[in-house]
XYZ file of N, CA and C in Angstrom:
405
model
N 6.697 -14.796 10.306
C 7.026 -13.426 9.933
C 5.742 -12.718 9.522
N 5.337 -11.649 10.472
C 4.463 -10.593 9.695
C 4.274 -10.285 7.981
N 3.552 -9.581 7.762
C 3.562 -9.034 6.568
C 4.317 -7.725 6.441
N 4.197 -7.277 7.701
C 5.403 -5.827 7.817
C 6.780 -6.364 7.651
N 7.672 -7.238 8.236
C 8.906 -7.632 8.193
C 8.864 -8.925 6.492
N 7.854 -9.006 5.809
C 7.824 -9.551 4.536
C 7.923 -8.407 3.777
N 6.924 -7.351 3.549
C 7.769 -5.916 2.611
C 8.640 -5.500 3.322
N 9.501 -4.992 4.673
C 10.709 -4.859 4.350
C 11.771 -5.612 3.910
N 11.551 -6.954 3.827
C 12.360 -8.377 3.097
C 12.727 -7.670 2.137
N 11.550 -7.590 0.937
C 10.744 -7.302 -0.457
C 12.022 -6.255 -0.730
N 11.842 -5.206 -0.034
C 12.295 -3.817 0.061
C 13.791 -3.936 0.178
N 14.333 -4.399 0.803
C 15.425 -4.667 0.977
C 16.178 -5.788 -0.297
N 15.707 -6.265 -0.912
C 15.905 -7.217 -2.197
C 15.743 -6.499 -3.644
N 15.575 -4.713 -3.207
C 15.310 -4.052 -4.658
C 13.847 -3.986 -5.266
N 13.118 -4.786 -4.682
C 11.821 -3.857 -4.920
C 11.136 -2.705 -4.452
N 10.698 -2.023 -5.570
C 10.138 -0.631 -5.125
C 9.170 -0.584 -4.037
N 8.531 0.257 -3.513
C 8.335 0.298 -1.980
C 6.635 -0.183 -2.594
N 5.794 -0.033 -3.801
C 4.796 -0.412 -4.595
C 4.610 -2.222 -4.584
N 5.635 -2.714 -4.938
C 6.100 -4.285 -5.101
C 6.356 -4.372 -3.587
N 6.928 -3.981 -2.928
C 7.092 -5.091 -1.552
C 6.138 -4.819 -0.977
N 4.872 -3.978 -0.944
C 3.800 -3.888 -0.320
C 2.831 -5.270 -0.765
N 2.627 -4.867 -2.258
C 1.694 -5.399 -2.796
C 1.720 -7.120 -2.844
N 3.588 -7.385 -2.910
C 3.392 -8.505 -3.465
C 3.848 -9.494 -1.832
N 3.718 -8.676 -0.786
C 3.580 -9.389 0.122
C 1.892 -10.072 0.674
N 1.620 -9.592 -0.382
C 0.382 -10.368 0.164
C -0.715 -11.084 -0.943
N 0.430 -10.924 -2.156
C -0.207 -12.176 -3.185
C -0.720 -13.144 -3.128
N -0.417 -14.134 -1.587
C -0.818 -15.155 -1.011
C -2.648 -15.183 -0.498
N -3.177 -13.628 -0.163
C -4.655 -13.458 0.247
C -4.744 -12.976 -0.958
N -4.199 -12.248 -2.281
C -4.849 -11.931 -3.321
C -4.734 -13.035 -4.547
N -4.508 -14.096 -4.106
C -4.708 -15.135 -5.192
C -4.287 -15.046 -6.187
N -3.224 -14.088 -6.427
C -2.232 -13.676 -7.454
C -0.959 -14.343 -7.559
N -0.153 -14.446 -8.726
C 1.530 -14.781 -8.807
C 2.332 -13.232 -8.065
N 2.893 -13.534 -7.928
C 4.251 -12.382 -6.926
C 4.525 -11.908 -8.565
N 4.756 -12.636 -9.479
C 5.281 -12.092 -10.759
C 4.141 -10.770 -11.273
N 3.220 -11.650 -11.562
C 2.126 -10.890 -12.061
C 1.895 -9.254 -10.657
N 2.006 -9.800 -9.764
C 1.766 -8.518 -8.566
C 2.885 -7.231 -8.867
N 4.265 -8.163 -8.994
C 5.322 -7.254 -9.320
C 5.483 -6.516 -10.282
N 4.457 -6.939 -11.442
C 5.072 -6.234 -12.852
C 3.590 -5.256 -12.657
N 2.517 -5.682 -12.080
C 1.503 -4.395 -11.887
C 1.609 -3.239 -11.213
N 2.669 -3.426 -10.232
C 3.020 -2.518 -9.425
C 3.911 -1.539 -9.725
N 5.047 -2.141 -10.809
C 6.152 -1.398 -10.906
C 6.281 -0.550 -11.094
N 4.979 0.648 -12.014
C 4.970 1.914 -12.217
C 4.862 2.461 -11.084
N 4.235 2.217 -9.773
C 3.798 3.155 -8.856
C 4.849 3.222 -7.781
N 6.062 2.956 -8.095
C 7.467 2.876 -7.295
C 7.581 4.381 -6.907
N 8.687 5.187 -6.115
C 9.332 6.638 -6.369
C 7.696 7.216 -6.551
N 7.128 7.197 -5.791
C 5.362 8.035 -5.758
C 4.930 8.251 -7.366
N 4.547 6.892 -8.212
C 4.279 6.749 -9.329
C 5.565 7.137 -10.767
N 6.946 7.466 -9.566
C 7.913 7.838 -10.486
C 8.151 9.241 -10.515
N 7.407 9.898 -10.141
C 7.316 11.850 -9.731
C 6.996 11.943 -8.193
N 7.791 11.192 -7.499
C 7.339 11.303 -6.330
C 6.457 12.430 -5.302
N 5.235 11.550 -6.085
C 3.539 11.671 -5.583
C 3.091 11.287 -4.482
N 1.745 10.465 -4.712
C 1.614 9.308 -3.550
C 2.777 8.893 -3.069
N 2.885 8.443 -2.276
C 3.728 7.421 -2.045
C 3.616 5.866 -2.306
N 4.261 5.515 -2.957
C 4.785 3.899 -3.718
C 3.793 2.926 -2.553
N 4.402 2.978 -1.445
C 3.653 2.108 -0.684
C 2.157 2.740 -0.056
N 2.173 3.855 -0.047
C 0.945 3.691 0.110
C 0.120 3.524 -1.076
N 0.593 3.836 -2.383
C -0.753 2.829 -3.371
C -0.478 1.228 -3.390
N 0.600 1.209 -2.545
C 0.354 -0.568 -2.720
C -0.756 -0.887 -1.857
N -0.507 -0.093 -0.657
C -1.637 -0.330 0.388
C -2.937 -0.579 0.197
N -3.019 0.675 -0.744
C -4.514 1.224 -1.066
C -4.383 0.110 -2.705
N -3.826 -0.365 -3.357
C -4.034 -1.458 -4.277
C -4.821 -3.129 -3.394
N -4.157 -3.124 -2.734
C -4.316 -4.471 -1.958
C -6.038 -4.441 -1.101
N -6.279 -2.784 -0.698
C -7.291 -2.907 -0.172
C -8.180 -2.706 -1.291
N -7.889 -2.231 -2.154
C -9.408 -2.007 -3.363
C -9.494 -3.695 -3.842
N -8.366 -4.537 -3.986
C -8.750 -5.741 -4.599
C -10.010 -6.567 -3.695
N -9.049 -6.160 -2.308
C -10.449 -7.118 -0.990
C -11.232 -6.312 -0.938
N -11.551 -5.295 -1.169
C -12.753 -4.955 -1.008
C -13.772 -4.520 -2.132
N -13.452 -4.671 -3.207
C -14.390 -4.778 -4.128
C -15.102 -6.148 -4.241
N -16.433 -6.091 -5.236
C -16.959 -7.454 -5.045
C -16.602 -8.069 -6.310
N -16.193 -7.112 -7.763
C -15.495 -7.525 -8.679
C -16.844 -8.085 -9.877
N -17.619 -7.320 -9.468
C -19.005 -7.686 -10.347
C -19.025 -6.421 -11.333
N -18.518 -7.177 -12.451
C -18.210 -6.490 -13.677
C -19.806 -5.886 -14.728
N -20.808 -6.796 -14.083
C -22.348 -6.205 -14.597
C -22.861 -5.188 -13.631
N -22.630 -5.686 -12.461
C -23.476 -4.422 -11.630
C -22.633 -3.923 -10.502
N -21.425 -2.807 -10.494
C -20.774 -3.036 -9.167
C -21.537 -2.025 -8.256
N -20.976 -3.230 -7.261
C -21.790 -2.138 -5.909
C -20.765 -2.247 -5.111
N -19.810 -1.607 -5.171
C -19.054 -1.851 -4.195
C -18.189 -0.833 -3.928
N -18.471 0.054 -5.004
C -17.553 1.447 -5.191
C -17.774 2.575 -3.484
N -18.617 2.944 -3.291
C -18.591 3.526 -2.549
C -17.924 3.096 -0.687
N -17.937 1.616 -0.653
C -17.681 0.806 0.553
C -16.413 1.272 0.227
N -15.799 0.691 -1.014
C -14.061 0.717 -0.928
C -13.909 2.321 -1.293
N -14.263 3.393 -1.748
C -13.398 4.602 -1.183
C -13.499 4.994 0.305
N -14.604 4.752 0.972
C -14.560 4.526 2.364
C -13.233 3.950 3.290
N -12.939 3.209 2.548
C -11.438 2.144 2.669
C -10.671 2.692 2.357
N -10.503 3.314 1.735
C -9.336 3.615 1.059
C -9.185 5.206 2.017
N -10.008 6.315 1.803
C -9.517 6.961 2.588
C -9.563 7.014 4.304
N -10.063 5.756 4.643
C -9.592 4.990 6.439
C -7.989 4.749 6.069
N -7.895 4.315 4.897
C -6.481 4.114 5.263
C -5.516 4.831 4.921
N -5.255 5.886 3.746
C -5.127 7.132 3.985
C -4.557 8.276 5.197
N -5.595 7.674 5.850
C -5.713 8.768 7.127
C -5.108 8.193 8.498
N -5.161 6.797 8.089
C -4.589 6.515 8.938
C -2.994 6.480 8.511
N -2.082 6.427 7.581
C -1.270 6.588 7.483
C -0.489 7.796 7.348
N -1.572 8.798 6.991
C -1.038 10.082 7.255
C -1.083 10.268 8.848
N -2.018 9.868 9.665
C -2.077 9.910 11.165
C -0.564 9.955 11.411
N 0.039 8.906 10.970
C 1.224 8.293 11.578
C 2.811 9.005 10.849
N 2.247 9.161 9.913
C 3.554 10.280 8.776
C 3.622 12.148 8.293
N 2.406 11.697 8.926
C 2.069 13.718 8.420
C 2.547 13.691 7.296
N 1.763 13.018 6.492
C 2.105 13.066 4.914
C 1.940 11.540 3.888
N 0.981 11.836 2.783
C 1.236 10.352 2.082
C 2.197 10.872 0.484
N 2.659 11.718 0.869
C 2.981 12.553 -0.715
C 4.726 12.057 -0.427
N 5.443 10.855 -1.133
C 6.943 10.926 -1.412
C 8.053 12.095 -1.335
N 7.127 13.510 -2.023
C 8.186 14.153 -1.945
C 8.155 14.818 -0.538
N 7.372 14.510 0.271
C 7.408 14.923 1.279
C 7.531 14.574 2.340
N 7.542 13.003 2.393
C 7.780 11.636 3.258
C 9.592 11.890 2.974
N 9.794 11.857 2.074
C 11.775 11.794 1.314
C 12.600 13.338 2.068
N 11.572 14.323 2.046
C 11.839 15.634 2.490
C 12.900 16.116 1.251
N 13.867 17.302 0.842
C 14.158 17.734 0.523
C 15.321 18.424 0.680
N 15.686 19.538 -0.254
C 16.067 20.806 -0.048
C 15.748 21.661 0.959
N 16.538 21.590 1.850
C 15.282 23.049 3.244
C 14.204 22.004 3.632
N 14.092 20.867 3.555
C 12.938 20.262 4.492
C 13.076 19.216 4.732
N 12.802 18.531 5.960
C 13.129 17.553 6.652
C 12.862 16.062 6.124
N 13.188 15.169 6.083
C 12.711 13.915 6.152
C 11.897 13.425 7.074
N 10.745 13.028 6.980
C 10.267 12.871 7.322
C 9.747 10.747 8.064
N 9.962 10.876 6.745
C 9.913 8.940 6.705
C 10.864 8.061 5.719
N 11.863 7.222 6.142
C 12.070 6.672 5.422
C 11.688 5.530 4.341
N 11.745 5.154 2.803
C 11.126 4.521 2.234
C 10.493 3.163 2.881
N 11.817 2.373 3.508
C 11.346 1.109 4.390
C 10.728 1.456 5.030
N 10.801 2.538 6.060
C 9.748 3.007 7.067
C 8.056 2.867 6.482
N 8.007 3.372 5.104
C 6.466 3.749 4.679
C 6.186 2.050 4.491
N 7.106 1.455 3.655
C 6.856 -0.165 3.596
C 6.072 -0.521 4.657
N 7.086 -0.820 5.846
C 6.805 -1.556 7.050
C 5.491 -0.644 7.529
N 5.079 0.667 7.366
C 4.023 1.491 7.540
C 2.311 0.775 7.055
N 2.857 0.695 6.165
C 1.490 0.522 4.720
C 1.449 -0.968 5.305
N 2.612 -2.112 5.166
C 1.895 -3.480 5.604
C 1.109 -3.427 6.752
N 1.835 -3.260 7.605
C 1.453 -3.281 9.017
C -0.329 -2.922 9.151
N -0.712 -1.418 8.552
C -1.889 -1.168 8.481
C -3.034 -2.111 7.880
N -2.404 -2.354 6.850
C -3.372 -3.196 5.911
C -3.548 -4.205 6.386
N -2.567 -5.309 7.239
C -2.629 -6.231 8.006
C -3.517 -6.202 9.212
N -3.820 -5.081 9.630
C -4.262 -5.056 10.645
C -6.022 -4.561 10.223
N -5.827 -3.729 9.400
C -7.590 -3.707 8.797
C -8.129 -5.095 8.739
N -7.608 -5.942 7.919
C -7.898 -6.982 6.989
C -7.580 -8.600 7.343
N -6.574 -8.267 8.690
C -6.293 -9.530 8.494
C -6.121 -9.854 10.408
N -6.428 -8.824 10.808
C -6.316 -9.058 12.348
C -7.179 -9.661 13.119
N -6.791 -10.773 13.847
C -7.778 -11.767 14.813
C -8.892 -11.368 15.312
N -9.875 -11.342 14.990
C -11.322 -10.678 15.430
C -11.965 -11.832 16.751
């Protein structure tokens, strides 16, 4: 099973679209699923004011962990990973015309655009494929 059909598992079991991103891939972040799940939980519903979107900061969580170097005296690594972060960004807006919840969810007078599982299976898929695809 992919990592895309593992957060929609996630997703489908009641975790927020933040947790089935993130904690599908606890296994390359050397983390507990527990510990992944309870870091994530605020950034569910686009941080809860549907903002960002949930999965895409899981996305963009998972890629700042691999791509920082985590050198707490001298980091150098800041500028590589916003580089990353807005590649991936853009690439998910490429694909949603939109990383903002309330606007992925659509509204009153405005369309839906993406469904929550949709952004799930969205955000793994990408990140999988930056990070983890057969070179």
């Amino acid at each position: 099973m992919g990592k895309k059909e593992e957060a929609a598992e996630r997703h489908s079991k009641g975790f927020n679209c933040t947790q089935a991103v993130v904690c599908s891939f606890c296994d390359e972040l050397n983390i507990s699923e527990q510990e992944a799940f309870k870091l994530a939980e605020g950034f569910g519903f686009g941080m809860g004011a549907k903002e960002v979107c949930g999965a895409v900061s899981g996305m963009l969580m998972v890629a700042s962990y691999l791509s920082s170097d985590g050198n707490l005296d001298k980091p150098a690594t800041k500028q590589k990973t916003y580089k990353v972060m807005r590649e991936l960004q853009e690439e998910f807006f490429n694909k949603n015309t939109s990383i903002y919840c309330r606007e992925l969810l659509g509204g009153p007078g405005q369309p839906k655009l993406r469904s929550c599982r949709g952004c799930v299976e969205d955000a793994a898929e990408i990140l999988e494929a930056k990070f983890f695809a057969e070179k």
